[in-house]
Amino acid sequence: MRLSLSISLWLAAAVLILLGGHGWIQLHEERADLDAAARRELTLMATAIRNAVENAIRDSQEPDVTTLLEQLELKDPAMDVFVFDEAGSTLGSSGGAGGNLAKARELARASASDDTLHVEALGSGELAATTPLRIAGTAAGHLVVIRPLNALEADLAEERQAVVWSAGLLITSLSLIIWAVVRLRVQVPMDRIIAGVRQIRSGELSVRIGLTGSDELSELAGEFDAMTESLERARVEIARAAEARER
């Protein structure tokens, strides 16, 4: 393998590792930010629903709870809302939420002793908020809101694709630039030096590489030219001496 190609490959591999690590860290931070944003949004949503449900129950306006859940279903069909009393019976739920009823009841039962709003990620790719309902300081049941993380995963997929494309484009561009620079600054001078050495080996001592610059290859070429000049002078002197001896 040629030196220029080897250097280009090593530098491209280093760029790939650095940019790949940066992209992974960026995706990790993006996921953490999106997860925190989803938790904050669900916390605010659950707090607003809890306040509305508590007011409706306190005013003995249970139909208002049903109306609220219907409106929530129209606004966000993917979100499931459940209202349980202290005994665990269902006081109301959003339409289409029956598939998560058992899960929601288990969450409400597990948080029976928790007096604060709690948000947790479920193993099924969902985010759940559980909060107690209180009327005049007395426990009146629990509210459970379950929301799938499809939007979060979609955002992450878009971000991942964008990072992959940008990193791939950047790596390709840098690799081409590295290859061009290495070829110009290493391969071309080395090819000229190698060609000069081959000409000297064939007996052509008048060859001069003539590289200009202040780098090591230019210095090597300068020393090479000085060496060939000395050899050429020595050969001329030897030829003159031999001719003089013959005369």
PDB file of C-alpha atoms in Angstrom, residues 192-210 220-232 235:
ATOM      1  CA  ARG A 192       9.686  12.690  -8.047  1.00  0.00           C
ATOM      2  CA  ILE A 193      12.335  11.539  -5.570  1.00  0.00           C
ATOM      3  CA  ILE A 194      11.798   7.869  -6.478  1.00  0.00           C
ATOM      4  CA  ALA A 195      12.015   8.689 -10.193  1.00  0.00           C
ATOM      5  CA  GLY A 196      15.277  10.559  -9.561  1.00  0.00           C
ATOM      6  CA  VAL A 197      16.761   7.625  -7.654  1.00  0.00           C
ATOM      7  CA  ARG A 198      15.871   5.270 -10.505  1.00  0.00           C
ATOM      8  CA  GLN A 199      17.536   7.571 -13.054  1.00  0.00           C
ATOM      9  CA  ILE A 200      20.697   7.676 -10.954  1.00  0.00           C
ATOM     10  CA  ARG A 201      20.674   3.908 -10.729  1.00  0.00           C
ATOM     11  CA  SER A 202      20.581   3.792 -14.527  1.00  0.00           C
ATOM     12  CA  GLY A 203      23.635   6.072 -14.662  1.00  0.00           C
ATOM     13  CA  GLU A 204      21.970   9.430 -15.368  1.00  0.00           C
ATOM     14  CA  LEU A 205      23.721  11.753 -12.914  1.00  0.00           C
ATOM     15  CA  SER A 206      22.492  14.987 -14.466  1.00  0.00           C
ATOM     16  CA  VAL A 207      18.984  14.551 -13.042  1.00  0.00           C
ATOM     17  CA  ARG A 208      17.783  17.166 -10.551  1.00  0.00           C
ATOM     18  CA  ILE A 209      14.557  16.921  -8.544  1.00  0.00           C
ATOM     19  CA  GLY A 210      14.291  20.638  -7.879  1.00  0.00           C
ATOM     20  CA  LEU A 220      15.543  15.528   1.220  1.00  0.00           C
ATOM     21  CA  ALA A 221      15.235  16.533  -2.429  1.00  0.00           C
ATOM     22  CA  GLY A 222      17.802  19.301  -1.904  1.00  0.00           C
ATOM     23  CA  GLU A 223      20.263  16.850  -0.351  1.00  0.00           C
ATOM     24  CA  PHE A 224      19.566  14.450  -3.217  1.00  0.00           C
ATOM     25  CA  ASP A 225      20.337  17.143  -5.804  1.00  0.00           C
ATOM     26  CA  ALA A 226      23.556  18.074  -3.959  1.00  0.00           C
ATOM     27  CA  MET A 227      24.575  14.419  -3.889  1.00  0.00           C
ATOM     28  CA  THR A 228      23.964  13.915  -7.631  1.00  0.00           C
ATOM     29  CA  GLU A 229      25.860  17.120  -8.381  1.00  0.00           C
ATOM     30  CA  SER A 230      28.834  15.883  -6.347  1.00  0.00           C
ATOM     31  CA  LEU A 231      28.698  12.502  -8.079  1.00  0.00           C
ATOM     32  CA  GLU A 232      28.532  14.157 -11.466  1.00  0.00           C
ATOM     33  CA  ARG A 235      32.676  11.351 -12.550  1.00  0.00           C
TER      34      ARG A 235
END
